[in-house]
mmCIF file of C-alpha atoms and ligand atoms in Angstrom:
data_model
loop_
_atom_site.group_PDB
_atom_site.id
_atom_site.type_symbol
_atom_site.label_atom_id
_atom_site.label_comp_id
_atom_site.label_asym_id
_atom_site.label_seq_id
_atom_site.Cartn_x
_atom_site.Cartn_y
_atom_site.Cartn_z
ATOM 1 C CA UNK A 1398 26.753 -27.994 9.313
ATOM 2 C CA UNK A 1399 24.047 -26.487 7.544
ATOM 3 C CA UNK A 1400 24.268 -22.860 6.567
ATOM 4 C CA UNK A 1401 21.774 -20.494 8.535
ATOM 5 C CA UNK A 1402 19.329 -18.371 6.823
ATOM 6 C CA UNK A 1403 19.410 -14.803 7.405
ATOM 7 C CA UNK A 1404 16.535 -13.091 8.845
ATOM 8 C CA UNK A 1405 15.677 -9.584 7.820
ATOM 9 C CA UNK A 1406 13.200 -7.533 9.129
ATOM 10 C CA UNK A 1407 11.161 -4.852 6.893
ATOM 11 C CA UNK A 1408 9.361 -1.800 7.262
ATOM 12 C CA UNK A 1409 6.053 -2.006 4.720
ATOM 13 C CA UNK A 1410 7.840 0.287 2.180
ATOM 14 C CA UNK A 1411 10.816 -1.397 2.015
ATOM 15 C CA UNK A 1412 9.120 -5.061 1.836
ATOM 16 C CA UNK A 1413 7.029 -3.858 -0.914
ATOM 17 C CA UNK A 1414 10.244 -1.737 -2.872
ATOM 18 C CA UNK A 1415 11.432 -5.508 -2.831
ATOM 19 C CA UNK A 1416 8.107 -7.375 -3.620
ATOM 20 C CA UNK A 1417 7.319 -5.547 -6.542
ATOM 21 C CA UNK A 1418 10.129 -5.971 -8.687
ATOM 22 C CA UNK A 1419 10.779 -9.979 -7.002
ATOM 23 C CA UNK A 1420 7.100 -11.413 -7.521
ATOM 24 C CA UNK A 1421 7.379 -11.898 -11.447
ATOM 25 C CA UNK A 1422 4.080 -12.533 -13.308
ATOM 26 C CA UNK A 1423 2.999 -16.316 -13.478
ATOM 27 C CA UNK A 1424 4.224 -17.057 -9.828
ATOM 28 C CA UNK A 1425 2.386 -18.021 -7.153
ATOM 29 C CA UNK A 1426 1.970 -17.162 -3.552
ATOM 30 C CA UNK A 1427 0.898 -19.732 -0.996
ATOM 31 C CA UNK A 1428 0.266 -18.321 2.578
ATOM 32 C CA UNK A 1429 -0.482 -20.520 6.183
ATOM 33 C CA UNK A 1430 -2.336 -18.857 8.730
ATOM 34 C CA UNK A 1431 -4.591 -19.899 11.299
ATOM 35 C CA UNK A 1432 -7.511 -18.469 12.022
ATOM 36 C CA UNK A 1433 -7.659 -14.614 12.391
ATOM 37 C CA UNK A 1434 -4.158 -14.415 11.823
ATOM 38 C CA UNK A 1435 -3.927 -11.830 9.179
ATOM 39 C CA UNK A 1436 -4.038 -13.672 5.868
ATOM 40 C CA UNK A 1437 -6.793 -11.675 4.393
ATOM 41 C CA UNK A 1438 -4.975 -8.393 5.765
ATOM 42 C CA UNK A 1439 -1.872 -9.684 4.416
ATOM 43 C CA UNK A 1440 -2.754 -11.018 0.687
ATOM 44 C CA UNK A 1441 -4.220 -7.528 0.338
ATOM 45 C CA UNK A 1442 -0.642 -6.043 0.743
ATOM 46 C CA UNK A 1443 1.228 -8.639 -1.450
ATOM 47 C CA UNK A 1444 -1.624 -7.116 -4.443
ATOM 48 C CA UNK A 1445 -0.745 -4.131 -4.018
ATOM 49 C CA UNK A 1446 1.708 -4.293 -7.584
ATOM 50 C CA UNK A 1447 -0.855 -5.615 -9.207
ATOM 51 C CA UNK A 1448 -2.929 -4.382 -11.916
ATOM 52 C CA UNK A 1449 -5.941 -6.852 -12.756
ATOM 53 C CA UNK A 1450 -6.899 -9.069 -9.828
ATOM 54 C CA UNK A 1451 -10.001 -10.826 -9.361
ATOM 55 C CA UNK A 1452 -10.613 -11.810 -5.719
ATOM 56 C CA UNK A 1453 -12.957 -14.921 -5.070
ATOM 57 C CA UNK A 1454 -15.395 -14.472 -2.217
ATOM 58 C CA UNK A 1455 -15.925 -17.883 -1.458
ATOM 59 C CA UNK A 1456 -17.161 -17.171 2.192
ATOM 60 C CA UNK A 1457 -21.000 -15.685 0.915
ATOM 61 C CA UNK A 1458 -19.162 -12.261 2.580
ATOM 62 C CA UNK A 1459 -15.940 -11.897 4.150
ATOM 63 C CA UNK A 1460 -15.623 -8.527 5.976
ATOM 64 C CA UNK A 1461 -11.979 -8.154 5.777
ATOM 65 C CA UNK A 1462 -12.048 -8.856 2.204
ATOM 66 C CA UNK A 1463 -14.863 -6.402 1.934
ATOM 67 C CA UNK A 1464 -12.584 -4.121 3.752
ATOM 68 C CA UNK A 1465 -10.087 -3.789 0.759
ATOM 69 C CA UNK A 1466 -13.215 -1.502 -0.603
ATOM 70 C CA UNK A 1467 -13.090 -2.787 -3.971
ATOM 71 C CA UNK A 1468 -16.273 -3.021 -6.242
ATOM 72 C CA UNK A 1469 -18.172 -6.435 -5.810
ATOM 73 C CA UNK A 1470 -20.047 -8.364 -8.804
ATOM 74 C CA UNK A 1471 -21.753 -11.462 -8.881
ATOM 75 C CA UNK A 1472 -21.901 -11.071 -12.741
ATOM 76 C CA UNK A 1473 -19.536 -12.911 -14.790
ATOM 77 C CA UNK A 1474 -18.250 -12.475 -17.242
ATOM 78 C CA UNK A 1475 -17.874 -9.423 -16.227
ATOM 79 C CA UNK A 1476 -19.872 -6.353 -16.789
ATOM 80 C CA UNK A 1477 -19.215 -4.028 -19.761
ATOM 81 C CA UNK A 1478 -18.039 -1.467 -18.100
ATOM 82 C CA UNK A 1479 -15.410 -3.314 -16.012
ATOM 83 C CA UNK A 1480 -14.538 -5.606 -19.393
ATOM 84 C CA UNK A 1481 -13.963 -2.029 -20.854
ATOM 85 C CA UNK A 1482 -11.500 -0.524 -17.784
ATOM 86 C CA UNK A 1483 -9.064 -3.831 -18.953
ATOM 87 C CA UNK A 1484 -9.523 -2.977 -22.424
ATOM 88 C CA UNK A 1485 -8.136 0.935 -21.778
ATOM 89 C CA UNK A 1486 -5.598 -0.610 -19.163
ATOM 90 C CA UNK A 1487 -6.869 1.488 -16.639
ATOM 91 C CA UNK A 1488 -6.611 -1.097 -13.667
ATOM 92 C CA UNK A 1489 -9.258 -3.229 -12.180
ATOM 93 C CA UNK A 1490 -9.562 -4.681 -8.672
ATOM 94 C CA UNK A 1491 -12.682 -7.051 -8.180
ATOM 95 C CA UNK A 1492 -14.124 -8.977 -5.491
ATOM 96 C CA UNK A 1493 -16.384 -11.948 -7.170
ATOM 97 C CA UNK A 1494 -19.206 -12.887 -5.398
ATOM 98 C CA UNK A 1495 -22.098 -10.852 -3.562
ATOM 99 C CA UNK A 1496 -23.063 -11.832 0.530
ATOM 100 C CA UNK A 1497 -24.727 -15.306 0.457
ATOM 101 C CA UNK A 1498 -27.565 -14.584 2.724
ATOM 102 C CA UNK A 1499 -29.960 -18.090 1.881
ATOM 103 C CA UNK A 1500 -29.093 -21.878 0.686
ATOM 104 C CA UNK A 1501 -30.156 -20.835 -2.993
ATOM 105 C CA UNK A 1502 -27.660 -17.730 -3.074
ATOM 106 C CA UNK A 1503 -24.584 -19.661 -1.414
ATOM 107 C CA UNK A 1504 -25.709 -22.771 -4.537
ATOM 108 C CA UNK A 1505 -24.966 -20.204 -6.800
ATOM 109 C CA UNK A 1506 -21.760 -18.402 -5.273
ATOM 110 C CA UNK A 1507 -20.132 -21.695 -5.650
ATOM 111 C CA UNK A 1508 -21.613 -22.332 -9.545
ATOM 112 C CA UNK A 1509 -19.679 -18.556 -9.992
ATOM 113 C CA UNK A 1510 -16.674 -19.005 -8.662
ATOM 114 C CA UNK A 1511 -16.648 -22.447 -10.679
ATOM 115 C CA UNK A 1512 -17.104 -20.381 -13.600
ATOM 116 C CA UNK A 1513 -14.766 -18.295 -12.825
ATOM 117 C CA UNK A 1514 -11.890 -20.238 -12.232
ATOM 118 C CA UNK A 1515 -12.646 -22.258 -15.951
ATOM 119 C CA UNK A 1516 -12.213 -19.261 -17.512
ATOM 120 C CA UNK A 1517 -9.347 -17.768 -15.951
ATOM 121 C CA UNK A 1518 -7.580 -21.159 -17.054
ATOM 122 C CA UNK A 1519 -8.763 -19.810 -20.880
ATOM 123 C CA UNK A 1520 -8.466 -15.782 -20.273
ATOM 124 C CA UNK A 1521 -4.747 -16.034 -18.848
ATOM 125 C CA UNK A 1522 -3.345 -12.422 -17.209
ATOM 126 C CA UNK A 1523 -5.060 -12.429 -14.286
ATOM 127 C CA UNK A 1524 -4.256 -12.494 -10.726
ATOM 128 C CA UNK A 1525 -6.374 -14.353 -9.138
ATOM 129 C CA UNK A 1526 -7.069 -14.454 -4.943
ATOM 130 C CA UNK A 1527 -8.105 -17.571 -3.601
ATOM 131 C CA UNK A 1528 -8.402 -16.845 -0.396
ATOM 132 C CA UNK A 1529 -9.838 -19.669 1.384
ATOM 133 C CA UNK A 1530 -8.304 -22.384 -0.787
ATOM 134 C CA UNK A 1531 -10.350 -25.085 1.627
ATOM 135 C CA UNK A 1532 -13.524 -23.673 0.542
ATOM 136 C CA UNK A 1533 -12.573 -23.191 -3.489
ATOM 137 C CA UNK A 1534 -11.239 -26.851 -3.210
ATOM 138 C CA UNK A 1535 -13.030 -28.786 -1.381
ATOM 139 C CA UNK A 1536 -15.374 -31.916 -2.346
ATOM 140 C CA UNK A 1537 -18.220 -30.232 -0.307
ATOM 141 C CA UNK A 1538 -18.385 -26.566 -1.260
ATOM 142 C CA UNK A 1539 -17.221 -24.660 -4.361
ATOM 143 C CA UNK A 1540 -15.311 -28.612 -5.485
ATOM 144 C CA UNK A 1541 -13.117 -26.757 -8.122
ATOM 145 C CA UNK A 1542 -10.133 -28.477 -6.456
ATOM 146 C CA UNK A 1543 -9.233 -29.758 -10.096
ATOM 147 C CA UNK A 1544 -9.723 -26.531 -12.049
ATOM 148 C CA UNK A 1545 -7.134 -24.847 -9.836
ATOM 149 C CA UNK A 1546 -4.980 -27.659 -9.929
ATOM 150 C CA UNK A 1547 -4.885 -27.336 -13.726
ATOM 151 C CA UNK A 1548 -4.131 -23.431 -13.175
ATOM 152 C CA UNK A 1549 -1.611 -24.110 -10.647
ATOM 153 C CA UNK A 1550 0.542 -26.003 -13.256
ATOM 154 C CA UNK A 1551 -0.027 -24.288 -16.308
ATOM 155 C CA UNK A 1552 -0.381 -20.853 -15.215
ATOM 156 C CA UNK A 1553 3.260 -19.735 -15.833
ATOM 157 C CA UNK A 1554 2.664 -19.302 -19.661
ATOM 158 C CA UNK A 1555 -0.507 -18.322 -19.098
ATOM 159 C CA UNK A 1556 0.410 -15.177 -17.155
ATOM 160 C CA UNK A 1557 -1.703 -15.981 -14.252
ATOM 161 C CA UNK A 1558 -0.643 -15.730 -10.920
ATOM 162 C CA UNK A 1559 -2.620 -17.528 -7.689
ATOM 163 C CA UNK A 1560 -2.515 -15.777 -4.478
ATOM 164 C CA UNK A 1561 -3.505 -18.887 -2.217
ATOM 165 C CA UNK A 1562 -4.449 -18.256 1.308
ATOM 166 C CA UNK A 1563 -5.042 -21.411 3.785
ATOM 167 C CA UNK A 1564 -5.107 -22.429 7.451
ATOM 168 C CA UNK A 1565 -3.238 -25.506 7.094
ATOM 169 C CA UNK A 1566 -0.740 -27.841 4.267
ATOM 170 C CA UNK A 1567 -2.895 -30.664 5.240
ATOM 171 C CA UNK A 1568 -5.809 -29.091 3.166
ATOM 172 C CA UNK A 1569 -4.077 -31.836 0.306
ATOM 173 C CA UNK A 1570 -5.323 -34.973 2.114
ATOM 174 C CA UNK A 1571 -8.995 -33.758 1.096
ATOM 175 C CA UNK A 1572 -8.408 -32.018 -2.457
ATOM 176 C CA UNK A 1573 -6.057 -32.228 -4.653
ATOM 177 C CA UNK A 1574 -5.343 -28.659 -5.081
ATOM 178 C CA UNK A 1575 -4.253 -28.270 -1.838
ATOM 179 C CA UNK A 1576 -0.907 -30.178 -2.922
ATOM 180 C CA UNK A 1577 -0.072 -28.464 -6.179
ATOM 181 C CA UNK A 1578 -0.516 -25.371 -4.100
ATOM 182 C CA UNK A 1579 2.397 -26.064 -2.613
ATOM 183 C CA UNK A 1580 4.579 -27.714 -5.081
ATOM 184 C CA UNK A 1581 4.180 -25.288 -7.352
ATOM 185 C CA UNK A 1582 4.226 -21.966 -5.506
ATOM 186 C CA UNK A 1583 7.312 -19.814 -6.050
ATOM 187 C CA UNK A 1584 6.704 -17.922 -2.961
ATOM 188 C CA UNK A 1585 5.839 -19.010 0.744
ATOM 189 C CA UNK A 1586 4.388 -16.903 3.459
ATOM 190 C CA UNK A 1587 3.923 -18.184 6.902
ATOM 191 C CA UNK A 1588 2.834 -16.856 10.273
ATOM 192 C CA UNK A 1589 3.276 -17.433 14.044
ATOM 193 C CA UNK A 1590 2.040 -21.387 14.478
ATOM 194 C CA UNK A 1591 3.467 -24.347 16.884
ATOM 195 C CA UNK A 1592 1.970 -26.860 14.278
ATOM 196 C CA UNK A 1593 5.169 -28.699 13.525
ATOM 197 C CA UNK A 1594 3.531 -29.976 10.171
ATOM 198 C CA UNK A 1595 3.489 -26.764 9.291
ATOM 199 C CA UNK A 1596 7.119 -25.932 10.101
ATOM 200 C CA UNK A 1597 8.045 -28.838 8.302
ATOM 201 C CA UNK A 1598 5.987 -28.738 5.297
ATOM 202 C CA UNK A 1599 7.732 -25.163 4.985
ATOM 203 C CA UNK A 1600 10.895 -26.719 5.315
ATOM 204 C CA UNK A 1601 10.535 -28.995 2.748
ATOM 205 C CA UNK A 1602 8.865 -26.139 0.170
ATOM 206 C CA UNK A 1603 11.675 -23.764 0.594
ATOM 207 C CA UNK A 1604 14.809 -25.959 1.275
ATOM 208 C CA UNK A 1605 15.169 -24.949 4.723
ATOM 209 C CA UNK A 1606 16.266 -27.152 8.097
ATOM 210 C CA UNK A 1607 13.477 -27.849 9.522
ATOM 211 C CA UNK A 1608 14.533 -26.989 12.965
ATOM 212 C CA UNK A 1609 15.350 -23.692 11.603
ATOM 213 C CA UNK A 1610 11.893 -23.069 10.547
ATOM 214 C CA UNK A 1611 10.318 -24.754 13.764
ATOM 215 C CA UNK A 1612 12.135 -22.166 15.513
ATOM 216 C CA UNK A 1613 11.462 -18.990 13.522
ATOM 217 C CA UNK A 1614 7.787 -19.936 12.889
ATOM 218 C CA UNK A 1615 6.989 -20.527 17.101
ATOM 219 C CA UNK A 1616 8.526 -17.162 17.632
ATOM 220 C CA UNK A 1617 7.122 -14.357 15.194
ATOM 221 C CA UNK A 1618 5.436 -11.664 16.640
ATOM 222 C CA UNK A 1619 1.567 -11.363 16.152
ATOM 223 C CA UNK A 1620 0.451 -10.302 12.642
ATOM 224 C CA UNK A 1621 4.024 -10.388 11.267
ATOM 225 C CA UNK A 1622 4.737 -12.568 8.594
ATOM 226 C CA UNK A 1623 7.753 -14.720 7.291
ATOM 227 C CA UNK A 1624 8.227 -14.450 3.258
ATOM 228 C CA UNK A 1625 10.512 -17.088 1.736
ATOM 229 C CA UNK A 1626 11.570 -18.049 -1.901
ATOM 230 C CA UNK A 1627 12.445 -20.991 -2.999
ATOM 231 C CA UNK A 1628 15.980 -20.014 -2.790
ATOM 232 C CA UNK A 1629 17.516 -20.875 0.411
ATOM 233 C CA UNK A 1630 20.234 -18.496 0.195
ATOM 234 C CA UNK A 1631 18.067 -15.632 -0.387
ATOM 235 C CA UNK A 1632 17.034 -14.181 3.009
ATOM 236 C CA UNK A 1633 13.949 -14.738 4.738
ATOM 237 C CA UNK A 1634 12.022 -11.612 5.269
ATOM 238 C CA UNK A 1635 9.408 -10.072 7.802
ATOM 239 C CA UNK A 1636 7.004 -7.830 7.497
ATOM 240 C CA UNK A 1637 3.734 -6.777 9.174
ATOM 241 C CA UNK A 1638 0.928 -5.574 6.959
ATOM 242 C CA UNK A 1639 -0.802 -2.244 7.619
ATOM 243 C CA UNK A 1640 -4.025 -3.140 9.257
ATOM 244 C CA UNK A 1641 -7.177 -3.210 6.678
ATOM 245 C CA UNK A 1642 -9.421 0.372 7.516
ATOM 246 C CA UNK A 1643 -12.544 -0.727 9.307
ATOM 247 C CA UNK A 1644 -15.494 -0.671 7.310
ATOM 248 C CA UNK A 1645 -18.960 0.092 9.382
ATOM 249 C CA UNK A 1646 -20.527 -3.403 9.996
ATOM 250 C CA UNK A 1647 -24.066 -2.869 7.216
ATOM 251 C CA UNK A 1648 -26.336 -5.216 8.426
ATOM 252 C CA UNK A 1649 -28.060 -4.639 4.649
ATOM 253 C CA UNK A 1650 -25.373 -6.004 3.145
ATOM 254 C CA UNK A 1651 -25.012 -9.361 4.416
ATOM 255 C CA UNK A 1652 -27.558 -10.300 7.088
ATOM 256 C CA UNK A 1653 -30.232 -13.007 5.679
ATOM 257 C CA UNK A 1654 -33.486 -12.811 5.948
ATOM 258 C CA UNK A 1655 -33.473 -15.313 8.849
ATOM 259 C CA UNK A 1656 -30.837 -13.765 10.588
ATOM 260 C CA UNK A 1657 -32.775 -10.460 11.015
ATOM 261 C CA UNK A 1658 -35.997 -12.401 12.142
ATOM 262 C CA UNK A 1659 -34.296 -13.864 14.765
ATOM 263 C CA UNK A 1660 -31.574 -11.190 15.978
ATOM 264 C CA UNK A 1661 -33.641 -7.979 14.688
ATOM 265 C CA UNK A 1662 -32.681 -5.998 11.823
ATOM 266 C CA UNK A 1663 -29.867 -3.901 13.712
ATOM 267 C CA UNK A 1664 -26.326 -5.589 14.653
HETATM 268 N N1 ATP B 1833 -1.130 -6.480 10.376
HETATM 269 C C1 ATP B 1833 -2.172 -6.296 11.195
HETATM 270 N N2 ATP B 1833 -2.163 -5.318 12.109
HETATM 271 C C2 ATP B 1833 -3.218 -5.150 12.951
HETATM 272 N N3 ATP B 1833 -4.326 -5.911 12.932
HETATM 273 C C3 ATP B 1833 -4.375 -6.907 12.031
HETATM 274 C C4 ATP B 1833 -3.309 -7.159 11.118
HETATM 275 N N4 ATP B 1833 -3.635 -8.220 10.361
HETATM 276 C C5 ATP B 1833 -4.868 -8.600 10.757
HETATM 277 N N5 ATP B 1833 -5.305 -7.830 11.751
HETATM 278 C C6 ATP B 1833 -6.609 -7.951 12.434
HETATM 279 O O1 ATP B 1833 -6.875 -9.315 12.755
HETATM 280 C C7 ATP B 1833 -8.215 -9.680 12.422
HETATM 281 C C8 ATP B 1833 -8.215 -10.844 11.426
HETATM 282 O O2 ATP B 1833 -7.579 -10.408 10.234
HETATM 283 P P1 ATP B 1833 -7.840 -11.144 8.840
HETATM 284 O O3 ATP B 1833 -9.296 -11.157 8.542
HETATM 285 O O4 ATP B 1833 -6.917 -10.528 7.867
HETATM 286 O O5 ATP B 1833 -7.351 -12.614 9.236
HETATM 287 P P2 ATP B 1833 -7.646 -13.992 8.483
HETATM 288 O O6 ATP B 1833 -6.491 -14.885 8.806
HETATM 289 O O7 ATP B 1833 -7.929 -13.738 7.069
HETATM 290 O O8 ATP B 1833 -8.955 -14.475 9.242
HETATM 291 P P3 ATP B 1833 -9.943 -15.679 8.796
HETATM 292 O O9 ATP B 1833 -9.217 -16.937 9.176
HETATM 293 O O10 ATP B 1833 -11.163 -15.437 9.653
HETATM 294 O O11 ATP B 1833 -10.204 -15.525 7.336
HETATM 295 C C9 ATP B 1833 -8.881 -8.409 11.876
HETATM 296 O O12 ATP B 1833 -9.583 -7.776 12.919
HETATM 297 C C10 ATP B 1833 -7.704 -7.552 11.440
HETATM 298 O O13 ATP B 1833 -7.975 -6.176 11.509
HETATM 299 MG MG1 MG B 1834 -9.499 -14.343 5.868
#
């Protein structure tokens, strides 16, 4: 008879008392969620210990992630002043990558983020937020499915740490990435899906039953999240995120030229 796991549920304060001293520099945290189900709302809360994270807007403008209100830049590397902030260890919270708002710009969010990635592999420290892994890894749009792969596996002594958000495990059968992502993540956050791939793939990461996980993963509660380690004695925690503050919908921002012919300049 396999053991059971036991389930705890957490209040944010107490997840993140736990988080901060458990997620050790150089791991990395893959997270499944369908569509709209909180990943972007949740990565931000798993940051919150950290110090120096670059987020990659691979979208061409993601409200939620523009919701975290950090500064945006499209330059890299990065400008002066923010190279400066490292350099005084004040801390420094970045989203790469500015709204994508014609063909041209979107060509060029994916060259940066490219760029990026490279020399994150070469910088080391970082933590970096991929949060649409399909879109980083993927043949047809930003194709750096082989830089991350190389930062997935040598990250550890590099001090970096991937924060990997994606709908699906079967992101692998079309990038490579998408596979290392999994192998080689130390930590494994999951919410409410019947996809039994899903259940099973996190079976197999974490050493769990899979009917176990088939179970728990049907039945969580909207927004709330499952955590797991790779250690299957270790409990497997809840938590729901705080919801990200609404930011005003700016039409300047984001809207393309096109867009505002069409639809009018107002939302
Ligand atoms: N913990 C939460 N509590 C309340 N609302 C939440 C929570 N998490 C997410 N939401 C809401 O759900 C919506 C989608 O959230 P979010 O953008 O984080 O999901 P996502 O999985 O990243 O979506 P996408 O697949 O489009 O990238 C937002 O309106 C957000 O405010
Ligand atoms: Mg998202």
């Amino acid at each position: 008879m396999p053991e059971l796991s036991r389930v705890v549920v957490l209040s944010p304060d107490d997840f993140l008392a736990w988080w901060s001293k458990s997620w050790e520099v150089g791991q990395h945290v893959a997270i499944m969620g369908m569509n709209g189900s909180g990943k972007t709302t949740l990565e931000h809360f798993l940051l919150l210990p950290r110090k120096y994270i670059l987020a990659l807007d691979a979208k061409g403008y993601d409200s939620s992630l523009s919701a975290y209100g950090w500064p945006r830049t499209d330059k890299w590397p990065l400008p002066h002043s923010m190279r400066q902030a490292v350099k005084d260890g004040d801390p420094l919270r970045v989203i790469i990558g500015n709204p994508a708002r014609s063909e041209k710009q979107w060509a060029s969010n994916n060259v940066l983020m490219r760029r990026v990635l490279k020399d994150v592999f070469l910088q080391g420290r970082w933590t970096v937020l991929v949060d649409e892994g399909i879109i980083i890894a993927h043949r047809k749009f930003v194709d750096a499915g082989d830089t991350l792969d190389r930062l997935f596996i040598t990250a550890r002594d590099r001090g970096v740490s991937l924060v990997y958000g994606v709908q699906r495990p079967s992101i692998g059968r079309t990038s490579p990435a998408g596979l290392s992502a999994f192998s080689q993540s130390t930590w494994v956050a999951v919410s409410r899906t019947r996809d039994e791939r899903v259940h099973d793939r996190v079976a197999e990461i974490c050493g769990r039953p899979k009917a176990e996980m088939r179970g728990l993963i049907a039945a969580l509660p909207k927004y709330c999240w499952a955590i797991l380690g790779l250690d299957p004695h270790e409990p497997i925690r809840l938590v729901t995120p705080p919801k990200l503050k609404v930011v005003p919908k700016s039409n300047a921002t984001h809207q393309s030229r096109l867009s505002a012919l069409v639809w009018g300049g107002a939302a």
